[in-house]
């Protein structure tokens, strides 16, 4: 196999660090959001409803982002484990070699393009 695993490992580790800091930052953001809501509620009751609605919406968006980051983090960690096990670059469904161009585009993928398309349907 001619896959440069060292290069992909570095890329995956970098990606993992980025995701972990995204998730960590989210937690800090969540804390300050709660503080802001507390201030709004005690200082004014005029546009109280509108504020609460928009903050709920933002919070839901935020949670969606965190879920995405956690999903991706799982994929990245699984890919790193496959790298350690010497299975990296092999489709987990059909066992065929995943083309390097695809790994370059999506380093954490565990599926060849055919199986990825089948699962996306
Ligand atoms: Zn496959």
PDB file of C-alpha atoms and ligand atoms in Angstrom:
ATOM      1  CA  UNK A   1       0.000   0.000   0.000  1.00  0.00           C
ATOM      2  CA  UNK A   2       1.341   3.400  -0.918  1.00  0.00           C
ATOM      3  CA  UNK A   3      -0.629   5.535   1.510  1.00  0.00           C
ATOM      4  CA  UNK A   4       1.474   8.039   3.435  1.00  0.00           C
ATOM      5  CA  UNK A   5      -0.073   7.328   6.836  1.00  0.00           C
ATOM      6  CA  UNK A   6       2.191   9.766   8.675  1.00  0.00           C
ATOM      7  CA  UNK A   7       0.760  12.629   6.696  1.00  0.00           C
ATOM      8  CA  UNK A   8      -2.823  11.540   7.316  1.00  0.00           C
ATOM      9  CA  UNK A   9      -2.146  10.969  10.995  1.00  0.00           C
ATOM     10  CA  UNK A  10      -0.845  14.541  11.347  1.00  0.00           C
ATOM     11  CA  UNK A  11      -3.877  15.864   9.520  1.00  0.00           C
ATOM     12  CA  UNK A  12      -6.323  13.818  11.604  1.00  0.00           C
ATOM     13  CA  UNK A  13      -4.660  14.847  14.852  1.00  0.00           C
ATOM     14  CA  UNK A  14      -4.823  18.479  13.858  1.00  0.00           C
ATOM     15  CA  UNK A  15      -8.483  18.086  13.012  1.00  0.00           C
ATOM     16  CA  UNK A  16      -9.156  16.337  16.303  1.00  0.00           C
ATOM     17  CA  UNK A  17      -7.541  19.203  18.259  1.00  0.00           C
ATOM     18  CA  UNK A  18      -9.654  21.726  16.374  1.00  0.00           C
ATOM     19  CA  UNK A  19     -12.866  19.823  17.094  1.00  0.00           C
ATOM     20  CA  UNK A  20     -11.980  19.415  20.749  1.00  0.00           C
ATOM     21  CA  UNK A  21     -11.417  23.151  21.108  1.00  0.00           C
ATOM     22  CA  UNK A  22     -14.707  23.847  19.287  1.00  0.00           C
ATOM     23  CA  UNK A  23     -16.501  21.687  21.830  1.00  0.00           C
ATOM     24  CA  UNK A  24     -14.613  23.276  24.748  1.00  0.00           C
ATOM     25  CA  UNK A  25     -15.406  26.796  23.511  1.00  0.00           C
ATOM     26  CA  UNK A  26     -19.037  25.855  23.216  1.00  0.00           C
ATOM     27  CA  UNK A  27     -19.150  25.064  26.924  1.00  0.00           C
ATOM     28  CA  UNK A  28     -17.701  28.489  27.797  1.00  0.00           C
ATOM     29  CA  UNK A  29     -20.202  30.153  25.435  1.00  0.00           C
ATOM     30  CA  UNK A  30     -23.073  28.286  27.088  1.00  0.00           C
ATOM     31  CA  UNK A  31     -22.122  29.605  30.512  1.00  0.00           C
ATOM     32  CA  UNK A  32     -22.007  33.245  29.396  1.00  0.00           C
ATOM     33  CA  UNK A  33     -25.331  32.853  27.570  1.00  0.00           C
ATOM     34  CA  UNK A  34     -26.978  31.849  30.845  1.00  0.00           C
ATOM     35  CA  UNK A  35     -25.528  34.918  32.560  1.00  0.00           C
ATOM     36  CA  UNK A  36     -26.795  37.208  29.802  1.00  0.00           C
ATOM     37  CA  UNK A  37     -30.282  35.741  30.047  1.00  0.00           C
ATOM     38  CA  UNK A  38     -30.288  36.363  33.787  1.00  0.00           C
ATOM     39  CA  UNK A  39     -29.371  40.018  33.296  1.00  0.00           C
ATOM     40  CA  UNK A  40     -32.023  40.566  30.650  1.00  0.00           C
ATOM     41  CA  UNK A  41     -34.721  39.053  32.797  1.00  0.00           C
ATOM     42  CA  UNK A  42     -33.929  41.150  35.877  1.00  0.00           C
ATOM     43  CA  UNK A  43     -33.365  44.478  34.095  1.00  0.00           C
ATOM     44  CA  UNK A  44     -36.344  44.687  31.751  1.00  0.00           C
ATOM     45  CA  UNK A  45     -39.671  42.999  31.082  1.00  0.00           C
ATOM     46  CA  UNK A  46     -40.749  45.066  28.035  1.00  0.00           C
ATOM     47  CA  UNK A  47     -39.234  43.026  25.202  1.00  0.00           C
ATOM     48  CA  UNK A  48     -38.625  40.068  27.417  1.00  0.00           C
ATOM     49  CA  UNK A  49     -40.508  37.634  25.155  1.00  0.00           C
ATOM     50  CA  UNK A  50     -38.620  38.557  21.990  1.00  0.00           C
ATOM     51  CA  UNK A  51     -35.259  38.267  23.725  1.00  0.00           C
ATOM     52  CA  UNK A  52     -36.054  34.885  25.154  1.00  0.00           C
ATOM     53  CA  UNK A  53     -37.234  33.568  21.778  1.00  0.00           C
ATOM     54  CA  UNK A  54     -34.129  34.669  19.917  1.00  0.00           C
ATOM     55  CA  UNK A  55     -31.845  33.304  22.609  1.00  0.00           C
ATOM     56  CA  UNK A  56     -33.600  29.963  22.565  1.00  0.00           C
ATOM     57  CA  UNK A  57     -33.115  29.870  18.817  1.00  0.00           C
ATOM     58  CA  UNK A  58     -29.412  30.685  19.128  1.00  0.00           C
ATOM     59  CA  UNK A  59     -28.997  28.069  21.803  1.00  0.00           C
ATOM     60  CA  UNK A  60     -30.540  25.410  19.555  1.00  0.00           C
ATOM     61  CA  UNK A  61     -28.188  26.410  16.739  1.00  0.00           C
ATOM     62  CA  UNK A  62     -25.298  26.149  19.162  1.00  0.00           C
ATOM     63  CA  UNK A  63     -26.287  22.691  20.285  1.00  0.00           C
ATOM     64  CA  UNK A  64     -26.536  21.578  16.662  1.00  0.00           C
ATOM     65  CA  UNK A  65     -22.978  22.744  16.079  1.00  0.00           C
ATOM     66  CA  UNK A  66     -21.735  20.921  19.134  1.00  0.00           C
ATOM     67  CA  UNK A  67     -23.435  17.711  18.032  1.00  0.00           C
ATOM     68  CA  UNK A  68     -21.827  18.021  14.603  1.00  0.00           C
ATOM     69  CA  UNK A  69     -18.434  18.558  16.199  1.00  0.00           C
ATOM     70  CA  UNK A  70     -18.896  15.538  18.449  1.00  0.00           C
ATOM     71  CA  UNK A  71     -20.016  13.353  15.545  1.00  0.00           C
ATOM     72  CA  UNK A  72     -16.996  14.417  13.547  1.00  0.00           C
ATOM     73  CA  UNK A  73     -14.703  13.938  16.509  1.00  0.00           C
ATOM     74  CA  UNK A  74     -15.923  10.330  16.770  1.00  0.00           C
ATOM     75  CA  UNK A  75     -15.198   9.790  13.067  1.00  0.00           C
ATOM     76  CA  UNK A  76     -11.739  11.316  13.381  1.00  0.00           C
ATOM     77  CA  UNK A  77     -10.910   9.201  16.419  1.00  0.00           C
ATOM     78  CA  UNK A  78     -12.147   6.067  14.667  1.00  0.00           C
ATOM     79  CA  UNK A  79      -9.956   6.889  11.682  1.00  0.00           C
ATOM     80  CA  UNK A  80      -6.927   7.311  13.965  1.00  0.00           C
ATOM     81  CA  UNK A  81      -7.658   3.926  15.523  1.00  0.00           C
ATOM     82  CA  UNK A  82      -7.872   2.369  12.074  1.00  0.00           C
ATOM     83  CA  UNK A  83      -4.550   3.993  11.263  1.00  0.00           C
ATOM     84  CA  UNK A  84      -2.977   2.376  14.323  1.00  0.00           C
ATOM     85  CA  UNK A  85      -4.505  -0.968  13.395  1.00  0.00           C
ATOM     86  CA  UNK A  86      -3.187  -0.748   9.850  1.00  0.00           C
ATOM     87  CA  UNK A  87      -6.700  -0.668   8.404  1.00  0.00           C
ATOM     88  CA  UNK A  88      -6.612   2.931   7.302  1.00  0.00           C
ATOM     89  CA  UNK A  89      -7.624   3.546   3.703  1.00  0.00           C
ATOM     90  CA  UNK A  90      -9.686   0.372   3.447  1.00  0.00           C
ATOM     91  CA  UNK A  91     -13.449   0.543   2.990  1.00  0.00           C
ATOM     92  CA  UNK A  92     -15.179  -0.802   6.103  1.00  0.00           C
ATOM     93  CA  UNK A  93     -18.053  -2.193   4.012  1.00  0.00           C
ATOM     94  CA  UNK A  94     -16.507  -3.840   0.940  1.00  0.00           C
ATOM     95  CA  UNK A  95     -12.835  -3.943   2.013  1.00  0.00           C
ATOM     96  CA  UNK A  96     -11.588  -2.231  -1.127  1.00  0.00           C
ATOM     97  CA  UNK A  97      -8.798   0.328  -1.006  1.00  0.00           C
ATOM     98  CA  UNK A  98     -10.085   3.884  -0.775  1.00  0.00           C
ATOM     99  CA  UNK A  99      -8.407   6.103  -3.388  1.00  0.00           C
ATOM    100  CA  UNK A 100      -5.851   8.508  -1.913  1.00  0.00           C
ATOM    101  CA  UNK A 101      -7.625  11.473  -3.562  1.00  0.00           C
ATOM    102  CA  UNK A 102     -10.715  10.650  -1.520  1.00  0.00           C
ATOM    103  CA  UNK A 103      -8.699  10.340   1.690  1.00  0.00           C
ATOM    104  CA  UNK A 104      -7.130  13.697   0.951  1.00  0.00           C
ATOM    105  CA  UNK A 105     -10.577  15.254   0.625  1.00  0.00           C
ATOM    106  CA  UNK A 106     -12.085  13.446   3.638  1.00  0.00           C
ATOM    107  CA  UNK A 107      -9.244  12.050   5.796  1.00  0.00           C
ATOM    108  CA  UNK A 108     -11.625  10.472   8.347  1.00  0.00           C
ATOM    109  CA  UNK A 109     -13.729   8.534   5.870  1.00  0.00           C
ATOM    110  CA  UNK A 110     -14.047   4.769   6.340  1.00  0.00           C
ATOM    111  CA  UNK A 111     -16.005   4.180   3.136  1.00  0.00           C
ATOM    112  CA  UNK A 112     -15.182   4.060  -0.540  1.00  0.00           C
ATOM    113  CA  UNK A 113     -17.171   6.497  -2.660  1.00  0.00           C
ATOM    114  CA  UNK A 114     -19.607   3.786  -3.824  1.00  0.00           C
ATOM    115  CA  UNK A 115     -20.540   2.727  -0.308  1.00  0.00           C
ATOM    116  CA  UNK A 116     -20.671   6.325   0.915  1.00  0.00           C
ATOM    117  CA  UNK A 117     -23.215   7.059  -1.821  1.00  0.00           C
ATOM    118  CA  UNK A 118     -25.254   3.982  -0.962  1.00  0.00           C
ATOM    119  CA  UNK A 119     -25.388   4.949   2.714  1.00  0.00           C
ATOM    120  CA  UNK A 120     -26.268   8.563   1.947  1.00  0.00           C
ATOM    121  CA  UNK A 121     -29.391   7.465   0.125  1.00  0.00           C
TER     122      UNK A 121
HETATM  123 ZN1  LIG B   1     -16.750   0.063  -0.265  1.00  0.00          ZN
END
